[in-house]
Amino acid sequence: MINAIAHRDWTRAIDIELNCYENRLELISPGALPNSMTIEKMIAGQRTPRNTIIVGILRDYGYIVARGMGIRKKIIPLMKQDNHSEPEFIATEDFLKTVLYKKI
């Protein structure tokens, strides 16, 4: 959810969606990935700041540690450790969807 707040496209008047299903959690962040960012680059930890002021505030208040490393250093390892699965990322021109599967 922190990543969605920090990196969403705030020019779109659409809410961030958080949907909880029996076997997964889906988070939909409005807007396409910025600049030349891809899912592969995002997973590798490449940074492409979109909302630098918001990211700075989140860092100052301790919600994030290092920019560009949340997916690579937290989300993927914790999903593998706790759920024995990896998150799924789906990027379109309109949104980035992150799917976190539940351990069954």
PDB file of C-alpha atoms in Angstrom, residues 3-97:
ATOM      1  CA  ASN A   3       4.317   1.792  -2.737  1.00  0.00           C
ATOM      2  CA  ALA A   4       0.929   2.575  -4.263  1.00  0.00           C
ATOM      3  CA  ILE A   5       0.732   5.864  -2.354  1.00  0.00           C
ATOM      4  CA  ALA A   6       4.310   6.815  -3.207  1.00  0.00           C
ATOM      5  CA  HIS A   7       4.331   5.855  -6.874  1.00  0.00           C
ATOM      6  CA  ARG A   8       0.790   6.227  -8.194  1.00  0.00           C
ATOM      7  CA  ASP A   9      -0.170   8.724 -10.868  1.00  0.00           C
ATOM      8  CA  TRP A  10      -1.827  11.503  -8.861  1.00  0.00           C
ATOM      9  CA  THR A  11      -3.072  13.221 -12.038  1.00  0.00           C
ATOM     10  CA  ARG A  12      -5.750  10.524 -12.288  1.00  0.00           C
ATOM     11  CA  ALA A  13      -8.861  10.985 -10.173  1.00  0.00           C
ATOM     12  CA  ILE A  14      -9.118   7.269  -9.433  1.00  0.00           C
ATOM     13  CA  ASP A  15      -8.731   5.613  -6.037  1.00  0.00           C
ATOM     14  CA  ILE A  16      -6.147   3.006  -5.171  1.00  0.00           C
ATOM     15  CA  GLU A  17      -7.985  -0.326  -4.981  1.00  0.00           C
ATOM     16  CA  LEU A  18      -7.304  -3.003  -2.394  1.00  0.00           C
ATOM     17  CA  ASN A  19      -9.270  -6.209  -2.966  1.00  0.00           C
ATOM     18  CA  CYS A  20      -9.097  -9.207  -0.652  1.00  0.00           C
ATOM     19  CA  TYR A  21     -10.094 -12.609  -2.021  1.00  0.00           C
ATOM     20  CA  GLU A  22      -9.972 -16.065  -0.485  1.00  0.00           C
ATOM     21  CA  ASN A  23      -6.659 -16.935  -2.159  1.00  0.00           C
ATOM     22  CA  ARG A  24      -5.039 -13.540  -2.825  1.00  0.00           C
ATOM     23  CA  LEU A  25      -4.783  -9.835  -2.153  1.00  0.00           C
ATOM     24  CA  GLU A  26      -4.849  -7.464  -5.141  1.00  0.00           C
ATOM     25  CA  LEU A  27      -3.647  -3.890  -5.055  1.00  0.00           C
ATOM     26  CA  ILE A  28      -4.335  -1.668  -8.067  1.00  0.00           C
ATOM     27  CA  SER A  29      -2.407   1.582  -8.360  1.00  0.00           C
ATOM     28  CA  PRO A  30      -3.720   4.115 -10.920  1.00  0.00           C
ATOM     29  CA  GLY A  31      -1.483   5.086 -13.824  1.00  0.00           C
ATOM     30  CA  ALA A  32       1.074   3.410 -16.047  1.00  0.00           C
ATOM     31  CA  LEU A  33       4.626   2.814 -14.887  1.00  0.00           C
ATOM     32  CA  PRO A  34       6.558   6.096 -15.244  1.00  0.00           C
ATOM     33  CA  ASN A  35       9.081   6.919 -17.961  1.00  0.00           C
ATOM     34  CA  SER A  36      10.854   3.811 -19.256  1.00  0.00           C
ATOM     35  CA  MET A  37      10.149   1.693 -16.163  1.00  0.00           C
ATOM     36  CA  THR A  38       9.199  -1.948 -16.709  1.00  0.00           C
ATOM     37  CA  ILE A  39       8.239  -4.694 -14.292  1.00  0.00           C
ATOM     38  CA  GLU A  40      11.666  -6.276 -14.795  1.00  0.00           C
ATOM     39  CA  LYS A  41      13.442  -3.003 -13.940  1.00  0.00           C
ATOM     40  CA  MET A  42      11.156  -2.489 -10.941  1.00  0.00           C
ATOM     41  CA  ILE A  43      11.990  -5.950  -9.573  1.00  0.00           C
ATOM     42  CA  ALA A  44      15.713  -5.307 -10.135  1.00  0.00           C
ATOM     43  CA  GLY A  45      15.491  -2.186  -7.968  1.00  0.00           C
ATOM     44  CA  GLN A  46      15.828   0.499 -10.624  1.00  0.00           C
ATOM     45  CA  ARG A  47      14.426   3.850  -9.529  1.00  0.00           C
ATOM     46  CA  THR A  48      12.293   6.200 -11.582  1.00  0.00           C
ATOM     47  CA  PRO A  49      10.887   8.774  -9.183  1.00  0.00           C
ATOM     48  CA  ARG A  50       7.454  10.137  -9.982  1.00  0.00           C
ATOM     49  CA  ASN A  51       6.449  11.740  -6.663  1.00  0.00           C
ATOM     50  CA  THR A  52       9.731  12.787  -5.063  1.00  0.00           C
ATOM     51  CA  ILE A  53       8.115  14.924  -2.353  1.00  0.00           C
ATOM     52  CA  ILE A  54       5.813  12.101  -1.216  1.00  0.00           C
ATOM     53  CA  VAL A  55       8.698   9.608  -1.271  1.00  0.00           C
ATOM     54  CA  GLY A  56      10.826  12.005   0.768  1.00  0.00           C
ATOM     55  CA  ILE A  57       8.108  12.420   3.395  1.00  0.00           C
ATOM     56  CA  LEU A  58       7.525   8.660   3.621  1.00  0.00           C
ATOM     57  CA  ARG A  59      11.283   8.143   4.057  1.00  0.00           C
ATOM     58  CA  ASP A  60      11.542  10.882   6.708  1.00  0.00           C
ATOM     59  CA  TYR A  61       8.720   9.295   8.731  1.00  0.00           C
ATOM     60  CA  GLY A  62      10.266   5.814   8.464  1.00  0.00           C
ATOM     61  CA  TYR A  63       7.680   4.205   6.196  1.00  0.00           C
ATOM     62  CA  ILE A  64      10.354   3.402   3.601  1.00  0.00           C
ATOM     63  CA  VAL A  65      14.069   2.757   4.060  1.00  0.00           C
ATOM     64  CA  ALA A  66      15.755   3.000   0.674  1.00  0.00           C
ATOM     65  CA  ARG A  67      14.127   4.147  -2.509  1.00  0.00           C
ATOM     66  CA  GLY A  68      13.795   1.543  -5.216  1.00  0.00           C
ATOM     67  CA  MET A  69      14.312  -1.491  -3.003  1.00  0.00           C
ATOM     68  CA  GLY A  70      10.879  -2.240  -1.502  1.00  0.00           C
ATOM     69  CA  ILE A  71       9.871  -4.804  -4.129  1.00  0.00           C
ATOM     70  CA  ARG A  72      13.290  -6.444  -4.369  1.00  0.00           C
ATOM     71  CA  LYS A  73      14.321  -6.431  -0.711  1.00  0.00           C
ATOM     72  CA  LYS A  74      11.000  -6.705   1.128  1.00  0.00           C
ATOM     73  CA  ILE A  75       7.958  -7.800  -0.844  1.00  0.00           C
ATOM     74  CA  ILE A  76       9.476 -10.630  -2.921  1.00  0.00           C
ATOM     75  CA  PRO A  77      11.634 -12.155  -0.115  1.00  0.00           C
ATOM     76  CA  LEU A  78       8.812 -11.973   2.446  1.00  0.00           C
ATOM     77  CA  MET A  79       6.331 -13.576   0.053  1.00  0.00           C
ATOM     78  CA  LYS A  80       8.795 -16.391  -0.675  1.00  0.00           C
ATOM     79  CA  GLN A  81       9.495 -16.877   3.026  1.00  0.00           C
ATOM     80  CA  ASP A  82       5.946 -16.702   4.359  1.00  0.00           C
ATOM     81  CA  ASN A  83       3.829 -17.947   1.437  1.00  0.00           C
ATOM     82  CA  HIS A  84       6.308 -19.870  -0.718  1.00  0.00           C
ATOM     83  CA  SER A  85       5.132 -17.811  -3.681  1.00  0.00           C
ATOM     84  CA  GLU A  86       6.148 -14.688  -5.547  1.00  0.00           C
ATOM     85  CA  PRO A  87       3.989 -11.650  -6.126  1.00  0.00           C
ATOM     86  CA  GLU A  88       2.577 -11.090  -9.577  1.00  0.00           C
ATOM     87  CA  PHE A  89       2.857  -7.670 -11.224  1.00  0.00           C
ATOM     88  CA  ILE A  90       0.645  -6.660 -14.149  1.00  0.00           C
ATOM     89  CA  ALA A  91       1.278  -3.313 -15.831  1.00  0.00           C
ATOM     90  CA  THR A  92      -1.038  -1.641 -18.336  1.00  0.00           C
ATOM     91  CA  GLU A  93      -1.445   1.899 -19.647  1.00  0.00           C
ATOM     92  CA  ASP A  94      -4.002   2.510 -16.897  1.00  0.00           C
ATOM     93  CA  PHE A  95      -2.718   0.775 -13.764  1.00  0.00           C
ATOM     94  CA  LEU A  96      -0.183  -1.412 -11.997  1.00  0.00           C
ATOM     95  CA  LYS A  97      -1.753  -4.424 -10.331  1.00  0.00           C
TER      96      LYS A  97
END
